[in-house]
mmCIF file of C-alpha atoms in Angstrom:
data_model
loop_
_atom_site.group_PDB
_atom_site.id
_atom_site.type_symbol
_atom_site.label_atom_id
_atom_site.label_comp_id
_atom_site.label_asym_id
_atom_site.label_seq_id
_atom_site.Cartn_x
_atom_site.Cartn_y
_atom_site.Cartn_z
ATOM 1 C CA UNK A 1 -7.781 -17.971 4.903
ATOM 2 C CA UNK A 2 -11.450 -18.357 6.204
ATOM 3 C CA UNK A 3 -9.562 -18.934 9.611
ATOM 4 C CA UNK A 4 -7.781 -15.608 9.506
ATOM 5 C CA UNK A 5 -10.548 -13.308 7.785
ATOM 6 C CA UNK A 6 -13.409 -14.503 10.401
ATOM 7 C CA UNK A 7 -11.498 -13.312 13.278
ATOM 8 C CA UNK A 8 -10.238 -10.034 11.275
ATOM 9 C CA UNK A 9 -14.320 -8.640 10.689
ATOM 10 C CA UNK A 10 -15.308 -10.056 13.992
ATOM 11 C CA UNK A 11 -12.605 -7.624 15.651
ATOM 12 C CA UNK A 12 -13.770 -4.988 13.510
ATOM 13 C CA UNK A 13 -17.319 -4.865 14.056
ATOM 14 C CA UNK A 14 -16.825 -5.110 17.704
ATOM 15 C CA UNK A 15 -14.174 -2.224 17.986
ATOM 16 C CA UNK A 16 -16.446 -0.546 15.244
ATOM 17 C CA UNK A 17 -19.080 -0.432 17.953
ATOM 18 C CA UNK A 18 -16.996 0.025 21.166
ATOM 19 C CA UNK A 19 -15.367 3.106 20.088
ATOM 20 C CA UNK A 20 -17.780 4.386 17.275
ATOM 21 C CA UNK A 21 -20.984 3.907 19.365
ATOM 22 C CA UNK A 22 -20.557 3.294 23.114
ATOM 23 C CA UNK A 23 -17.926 4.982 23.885
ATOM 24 C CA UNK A 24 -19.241 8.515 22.336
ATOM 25 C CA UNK A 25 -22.450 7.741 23.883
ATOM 26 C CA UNK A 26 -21.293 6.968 27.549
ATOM 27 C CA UNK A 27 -18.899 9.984 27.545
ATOM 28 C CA UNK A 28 -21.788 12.347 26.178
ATOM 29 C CA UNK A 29 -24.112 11.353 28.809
ATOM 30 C CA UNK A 30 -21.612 11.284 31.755
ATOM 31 C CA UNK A 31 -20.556 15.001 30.514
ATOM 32 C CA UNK A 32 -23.732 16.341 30.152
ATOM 33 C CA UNK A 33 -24.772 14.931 33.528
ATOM 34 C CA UNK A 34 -21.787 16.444 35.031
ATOM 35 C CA UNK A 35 -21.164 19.430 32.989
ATOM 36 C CA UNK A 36 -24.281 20.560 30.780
ATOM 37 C CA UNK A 37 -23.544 23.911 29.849
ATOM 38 C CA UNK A 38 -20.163 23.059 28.972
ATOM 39 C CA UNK A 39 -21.119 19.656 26.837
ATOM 40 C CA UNK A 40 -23.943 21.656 24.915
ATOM 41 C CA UNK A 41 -21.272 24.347 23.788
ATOM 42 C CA UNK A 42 -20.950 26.697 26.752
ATOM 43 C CA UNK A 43 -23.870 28.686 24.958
ATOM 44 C CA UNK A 44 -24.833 32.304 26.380
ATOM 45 C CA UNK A 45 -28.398 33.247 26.164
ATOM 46 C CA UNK A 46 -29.958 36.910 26.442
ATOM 47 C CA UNK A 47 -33.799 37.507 26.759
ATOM 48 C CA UNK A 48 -33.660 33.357 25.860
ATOM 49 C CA UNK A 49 -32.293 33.548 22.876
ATOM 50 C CA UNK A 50 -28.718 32.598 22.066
ATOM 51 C CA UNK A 51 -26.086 35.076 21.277
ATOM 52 C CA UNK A 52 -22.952 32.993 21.004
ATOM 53 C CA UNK A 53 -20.568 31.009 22.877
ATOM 54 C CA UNK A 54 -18.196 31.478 25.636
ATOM 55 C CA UNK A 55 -15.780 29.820 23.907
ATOM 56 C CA UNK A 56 -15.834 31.616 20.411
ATOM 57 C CA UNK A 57 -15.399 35.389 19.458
ATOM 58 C CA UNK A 58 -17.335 37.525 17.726
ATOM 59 C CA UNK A 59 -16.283 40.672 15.314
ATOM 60 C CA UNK A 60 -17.219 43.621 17.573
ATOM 61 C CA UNK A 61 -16.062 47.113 15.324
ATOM 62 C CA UNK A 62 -18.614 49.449 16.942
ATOM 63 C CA UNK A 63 -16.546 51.908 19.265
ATOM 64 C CA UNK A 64 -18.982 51.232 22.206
ATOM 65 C CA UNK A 65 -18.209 48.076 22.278
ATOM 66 C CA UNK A 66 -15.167 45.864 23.436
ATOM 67 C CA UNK A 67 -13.389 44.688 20.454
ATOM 68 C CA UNK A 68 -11.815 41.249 20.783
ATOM 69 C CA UNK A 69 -8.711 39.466 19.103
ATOM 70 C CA UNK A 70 -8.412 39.921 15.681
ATOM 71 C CA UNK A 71 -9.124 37.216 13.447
ATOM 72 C CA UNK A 72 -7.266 35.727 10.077
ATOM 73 C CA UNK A 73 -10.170 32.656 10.071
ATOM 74 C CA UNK A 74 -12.020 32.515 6.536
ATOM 75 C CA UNK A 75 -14.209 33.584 4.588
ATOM 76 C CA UNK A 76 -15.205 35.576 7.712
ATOM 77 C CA UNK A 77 -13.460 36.963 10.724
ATOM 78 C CA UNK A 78 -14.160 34.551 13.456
ATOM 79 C CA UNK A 79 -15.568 31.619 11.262
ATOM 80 C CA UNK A 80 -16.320 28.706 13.946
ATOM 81 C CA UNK A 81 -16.421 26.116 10.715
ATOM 82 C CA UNK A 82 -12.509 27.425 9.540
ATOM 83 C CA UNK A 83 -10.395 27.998 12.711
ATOM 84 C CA UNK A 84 -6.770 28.780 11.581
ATOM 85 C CA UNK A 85 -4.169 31.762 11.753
ATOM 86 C CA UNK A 86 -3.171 33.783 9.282
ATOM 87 C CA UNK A 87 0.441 31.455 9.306
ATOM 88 C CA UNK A 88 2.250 34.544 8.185
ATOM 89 C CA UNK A 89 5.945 34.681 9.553
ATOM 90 C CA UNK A 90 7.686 37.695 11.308
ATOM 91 C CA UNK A 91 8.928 39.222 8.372
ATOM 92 C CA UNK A 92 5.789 38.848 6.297
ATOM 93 C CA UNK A 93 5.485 42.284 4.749
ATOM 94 C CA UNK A 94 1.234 41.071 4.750
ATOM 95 C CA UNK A 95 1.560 40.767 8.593
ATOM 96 C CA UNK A 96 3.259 44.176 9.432
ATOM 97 C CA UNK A 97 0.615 45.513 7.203
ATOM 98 C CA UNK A 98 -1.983 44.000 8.711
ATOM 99 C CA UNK A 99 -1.159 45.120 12.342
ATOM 100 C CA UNK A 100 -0.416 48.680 10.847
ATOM 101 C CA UNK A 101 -3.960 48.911 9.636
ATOM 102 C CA UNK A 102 -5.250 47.189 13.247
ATOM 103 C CA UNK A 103 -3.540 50.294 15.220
ATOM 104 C CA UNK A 104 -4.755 52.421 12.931
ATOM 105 C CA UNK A 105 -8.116 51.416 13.643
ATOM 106 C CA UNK A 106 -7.741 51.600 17.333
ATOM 107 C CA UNK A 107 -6.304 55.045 17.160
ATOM 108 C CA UNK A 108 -9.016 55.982 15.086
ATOM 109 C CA UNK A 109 -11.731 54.673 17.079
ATOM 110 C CA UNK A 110 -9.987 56.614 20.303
ATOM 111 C CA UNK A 111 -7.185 59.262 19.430
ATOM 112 C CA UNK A 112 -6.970 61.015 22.335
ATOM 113 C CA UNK A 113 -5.730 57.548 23.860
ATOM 114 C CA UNK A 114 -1.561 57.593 24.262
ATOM 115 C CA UNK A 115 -1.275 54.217 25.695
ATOM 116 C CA UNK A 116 0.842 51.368 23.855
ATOM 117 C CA UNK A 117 -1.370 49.013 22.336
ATOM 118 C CA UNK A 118 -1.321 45.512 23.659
ATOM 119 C CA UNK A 119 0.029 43.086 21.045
ATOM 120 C CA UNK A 120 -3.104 40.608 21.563
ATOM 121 C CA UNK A 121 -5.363 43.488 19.889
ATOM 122 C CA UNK A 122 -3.463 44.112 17.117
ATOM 123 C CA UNK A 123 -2.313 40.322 16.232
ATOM 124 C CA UNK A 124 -4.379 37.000 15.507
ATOM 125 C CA UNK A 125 -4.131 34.218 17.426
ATOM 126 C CA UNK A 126 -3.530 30.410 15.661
ATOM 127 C CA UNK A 127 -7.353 29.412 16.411
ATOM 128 C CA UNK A 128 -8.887 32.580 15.094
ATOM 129 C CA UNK A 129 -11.599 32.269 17.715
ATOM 130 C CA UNK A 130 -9.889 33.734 20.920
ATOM 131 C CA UNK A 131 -13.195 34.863 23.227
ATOM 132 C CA UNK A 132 -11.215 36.527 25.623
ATOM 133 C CA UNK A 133 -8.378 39.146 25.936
ATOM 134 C CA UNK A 134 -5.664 40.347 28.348
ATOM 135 C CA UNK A 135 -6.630 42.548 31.190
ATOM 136 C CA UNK A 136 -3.766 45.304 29.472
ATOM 137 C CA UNK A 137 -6.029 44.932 26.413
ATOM 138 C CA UNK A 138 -9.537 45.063 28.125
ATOM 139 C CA UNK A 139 -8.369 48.442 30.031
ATOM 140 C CA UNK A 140 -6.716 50.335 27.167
ATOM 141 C CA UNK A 141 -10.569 50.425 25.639
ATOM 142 C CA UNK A 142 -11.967 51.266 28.949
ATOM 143 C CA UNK A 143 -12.159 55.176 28.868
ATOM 144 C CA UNK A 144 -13.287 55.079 24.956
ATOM 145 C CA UNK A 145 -16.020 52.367 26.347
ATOM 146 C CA UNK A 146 -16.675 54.453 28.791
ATOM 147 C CA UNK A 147 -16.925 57.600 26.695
ATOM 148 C CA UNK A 148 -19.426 56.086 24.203
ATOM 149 C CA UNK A 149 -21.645 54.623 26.915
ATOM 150 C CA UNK A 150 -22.069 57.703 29.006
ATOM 151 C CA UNK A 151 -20.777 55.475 31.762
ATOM 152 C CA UNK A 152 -17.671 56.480 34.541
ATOM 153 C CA UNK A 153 -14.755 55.080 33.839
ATOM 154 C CA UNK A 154 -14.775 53.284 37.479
ATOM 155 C CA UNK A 155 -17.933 51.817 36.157
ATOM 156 C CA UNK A 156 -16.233 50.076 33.512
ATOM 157 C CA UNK A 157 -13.350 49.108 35.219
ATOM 158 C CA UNK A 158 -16.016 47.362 37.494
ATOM 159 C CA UNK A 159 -17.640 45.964 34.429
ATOM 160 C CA UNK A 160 -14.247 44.292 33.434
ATOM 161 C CA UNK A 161 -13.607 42.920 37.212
ATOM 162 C CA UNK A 162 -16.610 41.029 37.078
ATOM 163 C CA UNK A 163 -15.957 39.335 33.580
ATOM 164 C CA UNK A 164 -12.140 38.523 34.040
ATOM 165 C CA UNK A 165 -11.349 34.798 34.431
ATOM 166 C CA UNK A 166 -8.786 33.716 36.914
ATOM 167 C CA UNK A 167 -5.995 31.793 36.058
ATOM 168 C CA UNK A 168 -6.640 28.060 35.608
ATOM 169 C CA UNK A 169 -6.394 26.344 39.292
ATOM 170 C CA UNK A 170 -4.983 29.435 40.117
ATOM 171 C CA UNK A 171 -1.749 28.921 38.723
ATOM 172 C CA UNK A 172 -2.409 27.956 34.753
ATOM 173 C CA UNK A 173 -2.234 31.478 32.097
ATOM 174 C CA UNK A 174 -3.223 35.325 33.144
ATOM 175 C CA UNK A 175 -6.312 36.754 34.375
ATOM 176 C CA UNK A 176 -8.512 37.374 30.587
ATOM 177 C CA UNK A 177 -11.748 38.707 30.291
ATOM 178 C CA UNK A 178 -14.238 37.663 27.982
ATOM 179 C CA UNK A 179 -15.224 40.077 25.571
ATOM 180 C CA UNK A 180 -19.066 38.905 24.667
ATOM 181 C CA UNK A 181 -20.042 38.811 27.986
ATOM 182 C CA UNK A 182 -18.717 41.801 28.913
ATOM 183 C CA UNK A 183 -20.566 43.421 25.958
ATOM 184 C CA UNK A 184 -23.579 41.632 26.777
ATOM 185 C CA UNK A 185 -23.403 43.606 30.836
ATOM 186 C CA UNK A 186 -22.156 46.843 28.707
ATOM 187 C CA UNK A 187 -25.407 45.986 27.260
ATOM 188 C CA UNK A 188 -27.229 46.120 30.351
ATOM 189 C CA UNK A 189 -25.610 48.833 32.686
ATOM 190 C CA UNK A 190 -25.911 51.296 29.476
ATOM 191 C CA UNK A 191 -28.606 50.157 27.038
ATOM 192 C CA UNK A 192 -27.587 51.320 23.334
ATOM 193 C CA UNK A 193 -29.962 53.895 21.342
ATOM 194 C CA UNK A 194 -30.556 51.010 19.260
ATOM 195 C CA UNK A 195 -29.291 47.439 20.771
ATOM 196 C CA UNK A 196 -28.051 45.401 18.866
ATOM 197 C CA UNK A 197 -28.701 41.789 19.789
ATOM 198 C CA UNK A 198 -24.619 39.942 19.413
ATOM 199 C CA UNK A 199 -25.268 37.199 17.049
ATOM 200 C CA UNK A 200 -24.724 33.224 17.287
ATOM 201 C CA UNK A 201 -21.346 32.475 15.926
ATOM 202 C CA UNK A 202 -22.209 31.134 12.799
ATOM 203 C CA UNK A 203 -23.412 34.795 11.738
ATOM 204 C CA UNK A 204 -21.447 37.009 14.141
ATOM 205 C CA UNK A 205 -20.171 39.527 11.701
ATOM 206 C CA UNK A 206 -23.425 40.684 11.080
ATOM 207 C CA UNK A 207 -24.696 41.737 14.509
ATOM 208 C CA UNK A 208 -21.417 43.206 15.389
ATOM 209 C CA UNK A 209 -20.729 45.863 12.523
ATOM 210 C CA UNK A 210 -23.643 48.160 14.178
#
């Protein structure tokens, strides 16, 4: 038995320490070598403070704002410590309601606009924590953006060029455009009466209801 057991823990500990030690310390310091931003959390800073993440939304609701992908995460609407969808099927009555009061919102927020929604503003995605959203969704907001800001509409549009993301080596998904740092140049081409400062993600919903 002692032959067997001595063996058994010896394995363990070593393995223990391979892949609970070493190996989480040799691929942290070989990615932040390589790849800081992305290894401390592809963080955005303004005025050197954070404001979020490139990689999580945040609840914009203000009309001079961008508004991102809905999200079904809880307690909160894009809750970084729950990411899940709302796992509601097609003929949910909960999620036909739920898009009815989304449009609703949007035509609210913009009725002159006639243009079909795009389905990505309207529905959740399975993370809860989309950052970006399809050019079609990005310009359908542009002329109430635009509106609210004081800015030109071609000034928007430009706005939106310079925050799309190209397809992954050029080939992977559609061209998306990341809604915080979008807001964050809305931010700076046309200053707010009073700016509000996008929070970190852990308290997002707060600094995006203004």
């Amino acid at each position: 038995m002692k032959n067997l057991l001595r063996p058994a823990v010896a394995s363990f500990v070593l393995l223990s320490a391979v892949t609970g030690l070493l190996y989480p310390m040799v691929v942290t310091s070989v990615s932040k070598a390589l790849f800081p931003a992305q290894a401390e959390g592809s963080l955005i800073e303004r005025d050197g403070k954070v404001v979020g993440s490139a990689l999580i939304g945040q609840n914009f609701t203000s009309p001079d704002y961008f508004w991102g992908r809905p999200s079904a995460t809880g307690p909160m609407s894009q809750n970084a410590a729950g990411s899940s969808g709302s796992n509601q099927g097609p003929l949910n009555p909960a999620l036909g309601d739920a898009v009815k009061g989304r449009v609703e919102a949007l035509r609210a927020a913009d009725p002159d606009n006639k243009q079909p929604i795009p389905a990505d503003l309207v529905t959740a995605s399975g993370s809860g924590l989309d950052p970006e959203i399809t050019m079609a969704a990005a310009r359908y907001q542009a002329s109430r953006v635009a509106r609210e800001r004081q800015l030109s509409l071609k000034e928007v549009e430009r706005l939106i060029a310079a925050n799309t993301v190209a397809r992954d080596l050029a080939v992977l998904g559609e061209p998306r455009v990341n809604v915080l740092k979008l807001n964050l140049a809305l931010d700076v081409a046309a200053p707010r009466a009073v700016k509000a400062v996008p929070a970190a993600p852990a308290a997002a919903s707060a600094a995006s209801a203004g």
